[in-house]
Coordinates of C-alpha atoms in Angstrom, one line a residue:
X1 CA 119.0 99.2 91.1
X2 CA 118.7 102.7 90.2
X3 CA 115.1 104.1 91.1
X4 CA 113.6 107.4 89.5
X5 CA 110.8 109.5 89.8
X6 CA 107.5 107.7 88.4
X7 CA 106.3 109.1 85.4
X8 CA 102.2 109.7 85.8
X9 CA 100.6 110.5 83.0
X10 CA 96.7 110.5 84.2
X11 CA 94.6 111.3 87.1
X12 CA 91.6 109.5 87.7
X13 CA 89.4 111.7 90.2
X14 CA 86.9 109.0 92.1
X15 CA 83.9 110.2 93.5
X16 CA 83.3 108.9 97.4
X17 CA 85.4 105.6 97.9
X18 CA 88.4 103.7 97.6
X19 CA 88.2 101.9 94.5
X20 CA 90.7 102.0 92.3
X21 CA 90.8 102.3 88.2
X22 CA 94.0 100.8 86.4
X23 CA 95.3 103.4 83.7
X24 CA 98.0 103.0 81.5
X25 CA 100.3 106.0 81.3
X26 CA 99.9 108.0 78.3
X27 CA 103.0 110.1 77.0
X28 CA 104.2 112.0 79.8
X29 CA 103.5 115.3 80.7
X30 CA 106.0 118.2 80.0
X31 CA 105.3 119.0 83.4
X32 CA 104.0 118.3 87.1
X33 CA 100.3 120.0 87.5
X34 CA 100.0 121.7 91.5
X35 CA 103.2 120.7 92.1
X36 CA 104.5 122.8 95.3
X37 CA 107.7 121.8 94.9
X38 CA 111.1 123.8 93.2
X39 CA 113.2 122.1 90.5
X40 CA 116.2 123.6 91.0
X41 CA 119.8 122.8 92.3
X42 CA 120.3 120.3 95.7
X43 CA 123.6 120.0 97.3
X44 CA 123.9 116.3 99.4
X45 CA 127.1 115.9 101.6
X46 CA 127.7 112.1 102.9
X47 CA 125.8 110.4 105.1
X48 CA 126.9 111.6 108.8
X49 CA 126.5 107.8 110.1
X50 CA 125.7 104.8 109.0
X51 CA 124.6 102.3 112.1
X52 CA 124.7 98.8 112.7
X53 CA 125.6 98.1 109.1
X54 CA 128.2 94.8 108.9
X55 CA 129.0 95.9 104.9
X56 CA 127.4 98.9 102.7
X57 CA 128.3 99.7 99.4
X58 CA 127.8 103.0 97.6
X59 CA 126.9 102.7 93.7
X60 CA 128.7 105.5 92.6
X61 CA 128.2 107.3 89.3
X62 CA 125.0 105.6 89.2
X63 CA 121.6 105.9 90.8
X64 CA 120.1 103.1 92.9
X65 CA 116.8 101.9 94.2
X66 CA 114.0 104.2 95.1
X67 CA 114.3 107.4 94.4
X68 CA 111.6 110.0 93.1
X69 CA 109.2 109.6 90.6
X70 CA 112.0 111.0 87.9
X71 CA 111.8 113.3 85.4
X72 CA 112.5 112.6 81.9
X73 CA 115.1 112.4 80.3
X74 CA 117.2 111.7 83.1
X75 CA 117.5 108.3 83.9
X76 CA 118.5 108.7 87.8
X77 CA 117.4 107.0 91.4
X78 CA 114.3 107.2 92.6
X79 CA 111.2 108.9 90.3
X80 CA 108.1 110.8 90.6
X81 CA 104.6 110.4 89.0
X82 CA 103.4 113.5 86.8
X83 CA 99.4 114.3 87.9
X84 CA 97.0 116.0 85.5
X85 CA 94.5 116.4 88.6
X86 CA 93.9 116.3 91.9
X87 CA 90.2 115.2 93.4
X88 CA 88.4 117.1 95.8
X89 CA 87.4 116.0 99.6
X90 CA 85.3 113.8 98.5
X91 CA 87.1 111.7 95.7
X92 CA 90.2 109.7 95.6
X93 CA 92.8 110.7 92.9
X94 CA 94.1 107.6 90.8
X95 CA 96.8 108.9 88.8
X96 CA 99.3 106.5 86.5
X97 CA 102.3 105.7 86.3
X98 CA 105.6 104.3 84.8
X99 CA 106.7 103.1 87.4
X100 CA 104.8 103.6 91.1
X101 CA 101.9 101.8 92.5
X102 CA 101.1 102.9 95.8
X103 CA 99.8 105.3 97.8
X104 CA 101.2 109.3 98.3
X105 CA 100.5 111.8 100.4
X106 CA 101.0 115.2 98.9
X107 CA 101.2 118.7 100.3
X108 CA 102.7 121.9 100.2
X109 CA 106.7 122.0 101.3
X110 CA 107.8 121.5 104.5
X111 CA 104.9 119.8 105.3
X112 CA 105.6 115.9 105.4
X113 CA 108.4 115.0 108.1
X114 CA 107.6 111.3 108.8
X115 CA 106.4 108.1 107.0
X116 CA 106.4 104.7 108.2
X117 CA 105.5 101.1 107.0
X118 CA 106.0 97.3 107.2
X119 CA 105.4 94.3 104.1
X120 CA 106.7 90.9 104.1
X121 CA 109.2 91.1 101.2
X122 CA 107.5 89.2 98.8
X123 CA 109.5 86.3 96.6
X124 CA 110.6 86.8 93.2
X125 CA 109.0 84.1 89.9
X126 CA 112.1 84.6 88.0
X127 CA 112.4 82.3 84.7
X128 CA 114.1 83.6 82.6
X129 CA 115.7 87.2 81.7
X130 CA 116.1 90.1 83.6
X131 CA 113.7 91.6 85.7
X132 CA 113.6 94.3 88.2
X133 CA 111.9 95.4 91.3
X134 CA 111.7 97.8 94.6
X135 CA 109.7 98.3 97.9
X136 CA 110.0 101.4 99.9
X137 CA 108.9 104.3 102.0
X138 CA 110.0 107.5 101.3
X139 CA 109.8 111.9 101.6
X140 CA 109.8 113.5 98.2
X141 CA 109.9 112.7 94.7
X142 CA 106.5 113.0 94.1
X143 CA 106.6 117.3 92.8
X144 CA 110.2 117.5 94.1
X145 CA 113.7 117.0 92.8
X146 CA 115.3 115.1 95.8
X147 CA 114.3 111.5 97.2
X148 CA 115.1 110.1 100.7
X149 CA 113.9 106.3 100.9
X150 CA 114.5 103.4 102.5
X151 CA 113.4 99.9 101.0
X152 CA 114.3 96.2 99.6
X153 CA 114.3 94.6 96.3
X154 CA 113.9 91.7 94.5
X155 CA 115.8 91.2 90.9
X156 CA 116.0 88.1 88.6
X157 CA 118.8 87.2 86.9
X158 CA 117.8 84.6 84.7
X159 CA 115.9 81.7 87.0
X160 CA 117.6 83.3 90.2
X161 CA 115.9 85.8 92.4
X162 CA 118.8 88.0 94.2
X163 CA 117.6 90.1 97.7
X164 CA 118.7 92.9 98.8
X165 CA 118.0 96.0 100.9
X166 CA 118.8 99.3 100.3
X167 CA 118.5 103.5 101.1
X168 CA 118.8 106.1 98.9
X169 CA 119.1 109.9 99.1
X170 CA 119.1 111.1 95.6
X171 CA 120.6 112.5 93.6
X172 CA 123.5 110.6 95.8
X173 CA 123.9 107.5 94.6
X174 CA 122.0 104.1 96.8
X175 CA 123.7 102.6 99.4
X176 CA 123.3 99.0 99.0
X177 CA 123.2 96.9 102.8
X178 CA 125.5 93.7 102.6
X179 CA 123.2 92.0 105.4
X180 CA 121.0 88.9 104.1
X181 CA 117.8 89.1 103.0
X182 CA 115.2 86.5 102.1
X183 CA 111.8 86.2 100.2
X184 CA 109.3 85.9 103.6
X185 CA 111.3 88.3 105.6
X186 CA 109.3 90.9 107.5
X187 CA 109.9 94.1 107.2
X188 CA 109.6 97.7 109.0
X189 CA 111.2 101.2 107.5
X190 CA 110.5 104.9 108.4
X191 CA 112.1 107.8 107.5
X192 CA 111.8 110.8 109.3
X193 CA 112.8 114.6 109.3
X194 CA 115.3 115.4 112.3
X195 CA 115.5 119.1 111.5
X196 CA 118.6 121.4 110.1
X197 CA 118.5 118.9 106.6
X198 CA 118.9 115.7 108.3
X199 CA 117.0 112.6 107.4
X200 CA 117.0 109.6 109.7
X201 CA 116.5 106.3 107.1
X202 CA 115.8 103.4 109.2
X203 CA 115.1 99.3 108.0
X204 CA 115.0 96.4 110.3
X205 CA 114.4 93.1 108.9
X206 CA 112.9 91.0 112.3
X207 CA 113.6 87.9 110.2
X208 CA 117.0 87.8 109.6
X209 CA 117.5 89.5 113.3
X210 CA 119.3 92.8 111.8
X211 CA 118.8 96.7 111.9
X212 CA 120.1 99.4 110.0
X213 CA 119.9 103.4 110.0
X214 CA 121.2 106.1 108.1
X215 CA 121.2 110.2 108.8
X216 CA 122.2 111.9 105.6
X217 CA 122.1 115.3 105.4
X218 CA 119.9 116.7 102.4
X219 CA 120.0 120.7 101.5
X220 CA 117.0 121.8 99.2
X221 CA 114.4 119.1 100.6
X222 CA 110.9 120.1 100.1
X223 CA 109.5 117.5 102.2
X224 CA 106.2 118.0 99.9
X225 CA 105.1 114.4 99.4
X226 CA 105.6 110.8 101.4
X227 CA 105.0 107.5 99.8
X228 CA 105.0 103.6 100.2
X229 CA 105.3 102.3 96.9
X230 CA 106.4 99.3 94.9
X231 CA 108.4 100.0 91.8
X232 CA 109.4 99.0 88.5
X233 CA 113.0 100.4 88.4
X234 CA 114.6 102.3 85.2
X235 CA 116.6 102.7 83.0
X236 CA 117.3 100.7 80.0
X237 CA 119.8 102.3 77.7
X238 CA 116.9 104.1 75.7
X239 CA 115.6 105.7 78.8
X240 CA 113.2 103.0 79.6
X241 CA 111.7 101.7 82.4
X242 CA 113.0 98.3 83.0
X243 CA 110.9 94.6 83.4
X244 CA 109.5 94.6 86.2
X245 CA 110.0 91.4 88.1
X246 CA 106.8 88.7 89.0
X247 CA 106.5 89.5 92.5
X248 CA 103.2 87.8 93.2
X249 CA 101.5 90.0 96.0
X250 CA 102.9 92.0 98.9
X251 CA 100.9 93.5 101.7
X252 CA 101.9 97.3 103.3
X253 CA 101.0 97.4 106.8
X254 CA 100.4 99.9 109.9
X255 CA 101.6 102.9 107.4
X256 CA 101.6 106.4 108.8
X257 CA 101.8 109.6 107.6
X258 CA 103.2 112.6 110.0
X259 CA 102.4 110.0 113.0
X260 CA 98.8 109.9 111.5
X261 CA 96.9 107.3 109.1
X262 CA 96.3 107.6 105.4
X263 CA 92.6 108.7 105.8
X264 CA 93.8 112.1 107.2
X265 CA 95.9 113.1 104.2
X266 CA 93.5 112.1 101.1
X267 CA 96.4 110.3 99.1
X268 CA 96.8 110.0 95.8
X269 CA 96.8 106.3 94.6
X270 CA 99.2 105.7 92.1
X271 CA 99.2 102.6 88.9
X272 CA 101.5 101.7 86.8
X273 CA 101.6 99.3 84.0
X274 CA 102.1 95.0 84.8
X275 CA 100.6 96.0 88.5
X276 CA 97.6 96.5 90.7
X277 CA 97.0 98.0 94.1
X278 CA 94.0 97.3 96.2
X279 CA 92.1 100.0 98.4
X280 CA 93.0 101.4 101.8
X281 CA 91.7 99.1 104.7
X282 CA 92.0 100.5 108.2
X283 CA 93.5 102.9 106.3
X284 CA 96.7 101.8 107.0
X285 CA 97.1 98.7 104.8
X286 CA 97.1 98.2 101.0
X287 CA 98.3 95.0 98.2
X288 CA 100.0 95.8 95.6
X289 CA 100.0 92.9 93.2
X290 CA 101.9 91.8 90.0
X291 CA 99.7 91.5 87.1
X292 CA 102.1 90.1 84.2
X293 CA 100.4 91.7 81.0
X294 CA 103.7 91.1 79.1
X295 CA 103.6 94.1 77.6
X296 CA 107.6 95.6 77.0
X297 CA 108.8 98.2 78.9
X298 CA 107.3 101.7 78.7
X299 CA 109.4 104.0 77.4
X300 CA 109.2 107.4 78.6
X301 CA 110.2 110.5 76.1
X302 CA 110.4 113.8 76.6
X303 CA 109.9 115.3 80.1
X304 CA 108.7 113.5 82.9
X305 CA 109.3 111.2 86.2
X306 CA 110.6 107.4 86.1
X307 CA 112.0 104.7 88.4
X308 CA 115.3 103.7 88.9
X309 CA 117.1 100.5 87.7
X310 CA 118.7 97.7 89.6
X311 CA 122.3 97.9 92.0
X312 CA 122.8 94.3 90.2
X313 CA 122.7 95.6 86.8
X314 CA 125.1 98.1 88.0
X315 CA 127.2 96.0 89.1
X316 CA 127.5 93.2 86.2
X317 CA 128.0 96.4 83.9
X318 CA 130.7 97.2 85.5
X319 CA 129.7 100.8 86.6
X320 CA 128.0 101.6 83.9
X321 CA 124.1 101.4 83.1
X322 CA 123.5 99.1 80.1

């Protein structure tokens, strides 16, 4: 599924603590407040290896799962929340959005060169429709153009739940990994900076007994945010954000930031609509949880940052989105 940047419509400054406030987004911003990074042209050449891999498949023309918190109106991988505020040392920044809900470290470029995390990959409730859904860690998207992440997915397809995993560099399209994967499978991802552009993108699932890593090379890369996030992919054919798929609960573990815990970065927590995340513990662990209000998909307009939609739609449309 493609993912995009998250659209984020509000920040919640929240004086000494962890709690969280669930918002739903507004209309989107035209723009990105304190955002360090450039919008401007990337150039991506092909990844220079692909390791371990027993089948991957490039979605071409399209834009896959994870991505940045996108900006509006293009409906592309990955997507990045828009923030009206940031807190001060002593308050945590809520901010929401289309389609993120997790935690972010944000900084100035160049800053962020590592980010790391496990989860259980949680199982999909699928009865009936289509429904869509991504977990990931990732550099960028957040107040930058580009996206390098690493994650799986869950999608229903009617009463079917389909598993995946994935990487993404955008704007290059995913590449989707061919090796099984399985609601209860635990897993660990990282991406990491390795200097002159390169990005290492690394998944192992300890379940199914497989590992997989990718170095793409990525010109233009702020490296001005890092996030672990689940997502509600995008796009529908009206520039929506798609259904996001009954995922029950799922549990981010050991994160790191730069080698270090959350606590040291102040991160901004990030809701989106039909989810909930809990607060920090350890700060290194966090829930985010399926909520199911039923409302329809919110559709972004203007300028701003979404998710990205599903590698099955991709594929049952036959290359096409829609």
């Amino acid at each position: 599924m493609p993912h995009k940047w998250p659209v984020l419509a509000a920040a919640i400054p929240l004086v000494l603590g962890w709690a969280l406030v669930a918002a739903s987004p507004a209309g989107a911003a035209p723009g990105v407040s304190g955002a360090t990074g450039v919008f401007g042209a990337t150039s991506v050449s092909g990844a220079t290896s692909v390791s371990g891999a027993s089948g991957v498949s490039a979605t071409s023309g399209g834009v896959g799962p994870g991505g940045l918190i996108s900006r509006l109106p293009h409906a592309s991988a990955g997507g990045r929340p828009q923030t009206t505020g940031r807190g001060t040392q002593a308050e945590q920044t809520v901010v929401s959005s289309s389609n993120w809900a997790g935690y972010a470290g944000t900084g100035s470029s160049d800053h962020f060169a590592s980010v790391a995390s496990s989860w259980v990959q949680p199982a999909g409730h699928c009865s009936s429709g289509d429904q869509y859904s991504a977990f990931w860690v990732g550099l960028d998207g957040y107040s930058s153009p580009t996206v390098e992440q690493i994650g799986s997915e869950v999608d229903c397809a009617g009463q079917t739940a389909q598993y995946s995993a994935w990487y993404e560099t955008y704007p290059s399209p995913e590449v989707i990994f061919s090796n099984a994967v399985k609601a209860g499978d635990q897993f660990s991802a990282s991406v990491s900076y390795k200097g002159s552009n390169q990005f290492l993108l690394t998944i192992t699932d300890s379940t199914q007994h497989w590992k997989r890593s990718a170095t793409r090379r990525l010109a233009g890369a702020a490296r001005s945010s890092a996030e672990v996030i689940a997502e509600a992919p995008c796009c529908a054919d009206d520039g929506g954000i798609l259904p996001l798929t009954n995922f029950g609960t799922v549990r981010f573990s050991a994160t790191t930031v730069n080698d270090a815990d959350l606590c040291m970065l102040e991160p901004v927590a990030i809701t989106m609509p039909d989810a909930s995340i809990s607060s920090l513990t350890n700060c290194k662990n966090f829930t985010a949880s399926y909520t199911g209000s039923g409302r329809l998909p919110f559709l972004v307009r203007g300028r701003g940052f979404l998710p990205s939609r599903s590698r099955q739609a991709w594929r049952d449309g036959g290359g096409r989105w829609g």
